[in-house]
Short mmCIF file of C-alpha atoms in Angstrom, two decimals:
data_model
loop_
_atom_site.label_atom_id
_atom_site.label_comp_id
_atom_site.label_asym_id
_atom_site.label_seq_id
_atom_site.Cartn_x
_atom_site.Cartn_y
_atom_site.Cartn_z
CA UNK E 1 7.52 7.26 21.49
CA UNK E 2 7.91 10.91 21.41
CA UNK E 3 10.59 12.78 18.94
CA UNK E 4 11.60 16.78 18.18
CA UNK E 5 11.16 16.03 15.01
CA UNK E 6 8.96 19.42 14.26
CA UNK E 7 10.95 21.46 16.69
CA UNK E 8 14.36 20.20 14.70
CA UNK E 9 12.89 20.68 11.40
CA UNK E 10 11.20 23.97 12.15
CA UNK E 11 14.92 25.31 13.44
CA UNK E 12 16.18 24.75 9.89
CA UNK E 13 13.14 26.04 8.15
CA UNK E 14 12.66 22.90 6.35
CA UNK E 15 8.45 21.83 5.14
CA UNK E 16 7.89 18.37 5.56
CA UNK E 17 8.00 18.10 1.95
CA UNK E 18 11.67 18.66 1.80
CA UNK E 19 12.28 16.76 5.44
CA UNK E 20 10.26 13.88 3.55
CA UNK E 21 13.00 14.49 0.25
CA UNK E 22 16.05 14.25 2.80
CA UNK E 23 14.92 11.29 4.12
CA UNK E 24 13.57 9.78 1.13
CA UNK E 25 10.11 8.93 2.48
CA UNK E 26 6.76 10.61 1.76
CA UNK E 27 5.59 13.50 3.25
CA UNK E 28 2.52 11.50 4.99
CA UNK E 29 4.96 9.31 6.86
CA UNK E 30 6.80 12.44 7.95
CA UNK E 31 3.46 13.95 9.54
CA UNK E 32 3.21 10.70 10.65
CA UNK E 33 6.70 10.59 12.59
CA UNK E 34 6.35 13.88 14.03
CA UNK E 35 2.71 12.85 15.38
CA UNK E 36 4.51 10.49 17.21
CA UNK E 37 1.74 7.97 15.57
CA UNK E 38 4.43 6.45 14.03
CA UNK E 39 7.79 4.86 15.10
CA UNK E 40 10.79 4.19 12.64
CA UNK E 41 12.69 1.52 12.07
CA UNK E 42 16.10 1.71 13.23
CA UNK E 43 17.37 2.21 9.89
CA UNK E 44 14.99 5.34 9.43
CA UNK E 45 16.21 6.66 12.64
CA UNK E 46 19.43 6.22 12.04
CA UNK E 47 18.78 8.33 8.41
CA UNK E 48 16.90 11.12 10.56
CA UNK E 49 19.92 11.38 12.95
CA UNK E 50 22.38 11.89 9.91
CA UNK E 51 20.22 13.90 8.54
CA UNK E 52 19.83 16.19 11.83
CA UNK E 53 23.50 15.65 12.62
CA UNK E 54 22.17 14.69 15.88
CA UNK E 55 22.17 11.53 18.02
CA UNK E 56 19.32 9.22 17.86
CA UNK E 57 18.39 9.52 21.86
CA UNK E 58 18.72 13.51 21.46
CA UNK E 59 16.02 13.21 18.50
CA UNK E 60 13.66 10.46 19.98
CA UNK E 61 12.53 10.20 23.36
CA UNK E 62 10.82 7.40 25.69
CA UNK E 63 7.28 8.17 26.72
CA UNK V 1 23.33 21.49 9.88
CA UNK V 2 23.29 19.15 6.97
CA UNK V 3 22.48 21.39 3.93
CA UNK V 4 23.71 18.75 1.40
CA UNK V 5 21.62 18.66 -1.87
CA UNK V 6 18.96 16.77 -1.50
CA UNK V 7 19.01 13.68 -4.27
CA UNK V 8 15.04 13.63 -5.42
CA UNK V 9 14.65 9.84 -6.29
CA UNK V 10 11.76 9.30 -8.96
CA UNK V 11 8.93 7.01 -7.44
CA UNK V 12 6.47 5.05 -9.32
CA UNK V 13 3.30 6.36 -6.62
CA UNK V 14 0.34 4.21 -5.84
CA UNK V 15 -1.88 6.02 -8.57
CA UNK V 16 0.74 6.03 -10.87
CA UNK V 17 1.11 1.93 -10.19
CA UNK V 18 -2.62 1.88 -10.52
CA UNK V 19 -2.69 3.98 -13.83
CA UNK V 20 -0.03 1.62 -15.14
CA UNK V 21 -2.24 -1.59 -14.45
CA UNK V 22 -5.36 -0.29 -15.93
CA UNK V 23 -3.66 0.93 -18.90
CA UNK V 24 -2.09 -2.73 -19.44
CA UNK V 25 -5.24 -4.32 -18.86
CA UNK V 26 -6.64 -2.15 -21.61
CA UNK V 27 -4.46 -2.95 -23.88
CA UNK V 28 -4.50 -6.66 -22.65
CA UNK V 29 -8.37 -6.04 -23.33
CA UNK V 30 -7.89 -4.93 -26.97
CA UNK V 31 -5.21 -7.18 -28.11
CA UNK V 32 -7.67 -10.27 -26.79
CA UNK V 33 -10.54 -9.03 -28.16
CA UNK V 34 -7.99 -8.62 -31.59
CA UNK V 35 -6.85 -12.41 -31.19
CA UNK V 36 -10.60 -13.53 -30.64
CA UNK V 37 -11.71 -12.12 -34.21
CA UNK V 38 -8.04 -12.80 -35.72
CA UNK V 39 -6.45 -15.55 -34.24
CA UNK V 40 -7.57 -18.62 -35.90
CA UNK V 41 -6.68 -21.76 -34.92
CA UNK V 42 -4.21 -20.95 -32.58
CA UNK V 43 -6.24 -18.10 -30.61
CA UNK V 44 -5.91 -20.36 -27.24
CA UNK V 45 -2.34 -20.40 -27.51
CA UNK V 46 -2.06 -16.71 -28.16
CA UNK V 47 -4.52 -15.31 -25.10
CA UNK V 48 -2.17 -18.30 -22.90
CA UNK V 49 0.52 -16.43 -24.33
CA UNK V 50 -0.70 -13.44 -23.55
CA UNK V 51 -2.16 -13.74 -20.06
CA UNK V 52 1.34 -14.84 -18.87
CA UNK V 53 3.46 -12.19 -20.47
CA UNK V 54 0.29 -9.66 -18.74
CA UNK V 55 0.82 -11.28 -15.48
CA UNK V 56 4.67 -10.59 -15.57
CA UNK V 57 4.14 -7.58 -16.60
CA UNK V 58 1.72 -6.68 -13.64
CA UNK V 59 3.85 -8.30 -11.22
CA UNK V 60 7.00 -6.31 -12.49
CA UNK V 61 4.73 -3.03 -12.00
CA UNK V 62 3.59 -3.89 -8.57
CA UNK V 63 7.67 -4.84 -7.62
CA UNK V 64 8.74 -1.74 -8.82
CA UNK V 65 6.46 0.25 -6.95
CA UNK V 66 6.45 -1.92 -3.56
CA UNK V 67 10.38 -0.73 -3.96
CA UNK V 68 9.81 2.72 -3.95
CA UNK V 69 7.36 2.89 -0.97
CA UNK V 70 8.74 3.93 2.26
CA UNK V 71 8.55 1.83 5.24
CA UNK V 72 5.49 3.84 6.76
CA UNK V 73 3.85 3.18 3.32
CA UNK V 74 4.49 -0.33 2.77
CA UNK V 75 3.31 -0.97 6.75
CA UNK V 76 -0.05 0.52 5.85
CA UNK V 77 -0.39 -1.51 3.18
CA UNK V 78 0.62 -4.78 5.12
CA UNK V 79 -1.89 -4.15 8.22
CA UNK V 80 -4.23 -3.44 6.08
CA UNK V 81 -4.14 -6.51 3.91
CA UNK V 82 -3.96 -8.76 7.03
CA UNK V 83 -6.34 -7.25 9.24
CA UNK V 84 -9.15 -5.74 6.25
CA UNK V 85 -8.95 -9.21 4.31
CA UNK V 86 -9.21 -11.37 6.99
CA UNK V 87 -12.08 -9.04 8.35
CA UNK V 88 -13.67 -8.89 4.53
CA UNK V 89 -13.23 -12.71 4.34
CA UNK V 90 -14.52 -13.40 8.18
CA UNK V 91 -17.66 -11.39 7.11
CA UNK V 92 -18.34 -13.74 3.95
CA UNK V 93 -17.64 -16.46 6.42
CA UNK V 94 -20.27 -15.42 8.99
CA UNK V 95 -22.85 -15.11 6.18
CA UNK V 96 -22.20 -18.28 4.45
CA UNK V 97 -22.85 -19.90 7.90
CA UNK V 98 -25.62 -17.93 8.44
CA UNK V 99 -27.22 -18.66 5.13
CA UNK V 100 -26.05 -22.44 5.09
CA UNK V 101 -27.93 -22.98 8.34
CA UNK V 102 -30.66 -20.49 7.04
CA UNK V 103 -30.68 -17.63 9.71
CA UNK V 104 -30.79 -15.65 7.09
CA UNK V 105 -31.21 -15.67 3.43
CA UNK V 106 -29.15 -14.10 1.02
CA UNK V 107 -29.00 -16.27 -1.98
CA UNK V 108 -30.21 -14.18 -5.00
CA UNK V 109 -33.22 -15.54 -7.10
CA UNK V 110 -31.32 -15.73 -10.23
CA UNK V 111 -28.18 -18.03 -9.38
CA UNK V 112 -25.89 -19.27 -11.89
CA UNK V 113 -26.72 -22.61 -12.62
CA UNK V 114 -23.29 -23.87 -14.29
CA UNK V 115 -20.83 -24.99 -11.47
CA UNK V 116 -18.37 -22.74 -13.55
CA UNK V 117 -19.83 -19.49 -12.78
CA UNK V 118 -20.67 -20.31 -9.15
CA UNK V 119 -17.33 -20.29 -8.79
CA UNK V 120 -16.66 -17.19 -10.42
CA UNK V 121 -19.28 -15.91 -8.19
CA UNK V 122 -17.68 -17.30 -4.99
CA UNK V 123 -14.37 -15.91 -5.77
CA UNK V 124 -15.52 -12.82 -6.72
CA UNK V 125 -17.49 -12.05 -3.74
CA UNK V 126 -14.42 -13.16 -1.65
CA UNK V 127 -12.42 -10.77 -3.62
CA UNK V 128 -14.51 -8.45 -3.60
CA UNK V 129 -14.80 -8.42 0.21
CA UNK V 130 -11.21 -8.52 1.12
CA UNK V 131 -10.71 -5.91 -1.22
CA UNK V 132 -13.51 -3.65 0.52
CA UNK V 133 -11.78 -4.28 3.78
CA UNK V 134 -8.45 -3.81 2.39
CA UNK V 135 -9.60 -0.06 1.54
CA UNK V 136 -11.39 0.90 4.72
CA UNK V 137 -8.63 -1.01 6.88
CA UNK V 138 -6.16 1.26 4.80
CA UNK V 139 -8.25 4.55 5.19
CA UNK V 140 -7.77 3.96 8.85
CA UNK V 141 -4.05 3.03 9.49
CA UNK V 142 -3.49 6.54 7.79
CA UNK V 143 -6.62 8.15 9.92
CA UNK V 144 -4.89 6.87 13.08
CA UNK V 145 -1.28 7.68 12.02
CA UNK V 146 -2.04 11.25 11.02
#
């Protein structure tokens, strides 16, 4: 599945390191995520969307 | 945008979990070694004692750290466990066959004689080979997820 995760996290100037804080994961499965290697659960998705005060289909996208 | 402070939470890491075991087991080490030379009569009672206070104590360390992984973490972890052990334990599998039915010979010229420490030996190697397929299974879920 592909996401904007970089492109949303680069607009607010945020490393992965803090992204990974927000979230509350570690920065390895944040690289991970934004690889698109990776798919979160639905409760992790639902966290990034909060996060990005964005809604979940906006943020991830079908291949 | 969602600038809201971000609440750090304090995670016991997977050295820091493995730092935490070794250091028990030292001191695990020590205070057996201690009841060996000090424990008189009741030595078997203490290291009983004291093997199942060091197994709750290992198991509380490895809850509290399983806890605080994230889900990417913990999912590395799992494939790794099913697919490296059962790999590490298929491979002893294949060469106990192989030896049983004498393909191949692997049994070392010195082998334990006592029935005790053949089994020691057998679980060992099993461990041991789960274990090394644990670690290379591991090294590549985070190879391909990168």
């Amino acid at each position: 599945m592909n996401n904007r995760l970089k492109v949303l996290r680069a607009e607010r100037n945020w490393s992965q390191a803090e992204l990974a804080d927000r979230l509350g994961v570690s920065r390895q499965t944040v690289n991970a995520l934004e690889t698109g290697r990776y798919d979160p659960s639905l409760p992790l998705a639902f966290k990034i969307a909060r996060v990005f005060e964005q809604p979940i289909e906006s943020i991830f996208l079908e291949d | 945008m969602n600038d809201q402070p971000i609440r750090k939470r304090r995670r016991l890491g997977y050295l820091g979990m493995l730092g935490l075991c070794g250091g028990l087991g030292m001191v695990v080490g020590l205070a057996s070694a201690l009841i060996d030379s000090f424990g008189g009569a009741v030595a078997d009672e203490l290291q009983i004692g004291l093997m199942v206070l060091c197994s709750v104590a290992l198991i509380w360390i490895c809850v509290a750290w399983w806890r605080g992984a994230d889900e990417a973490v913990r999912e590395a972890h799992k494939w790794a466990w099913y697919w490296g052990g059962s790999a590490g334990i298929g491979v002893v599998m294949g060469l106990l066959i192989l030896t049983t039915w004498n393909v191949i010979d692997l049994v070392p010229s010195e082998m334990p004689g006592d029935p005790a420490d053949l089994i020691v030996t057998g679980i060992g190697l099993t461990l041991g080979a789960q274990f090394t397929g644990y670690l290379v299974a591991w090294a590549f879920w985070w190879l391909r997820h990168r």
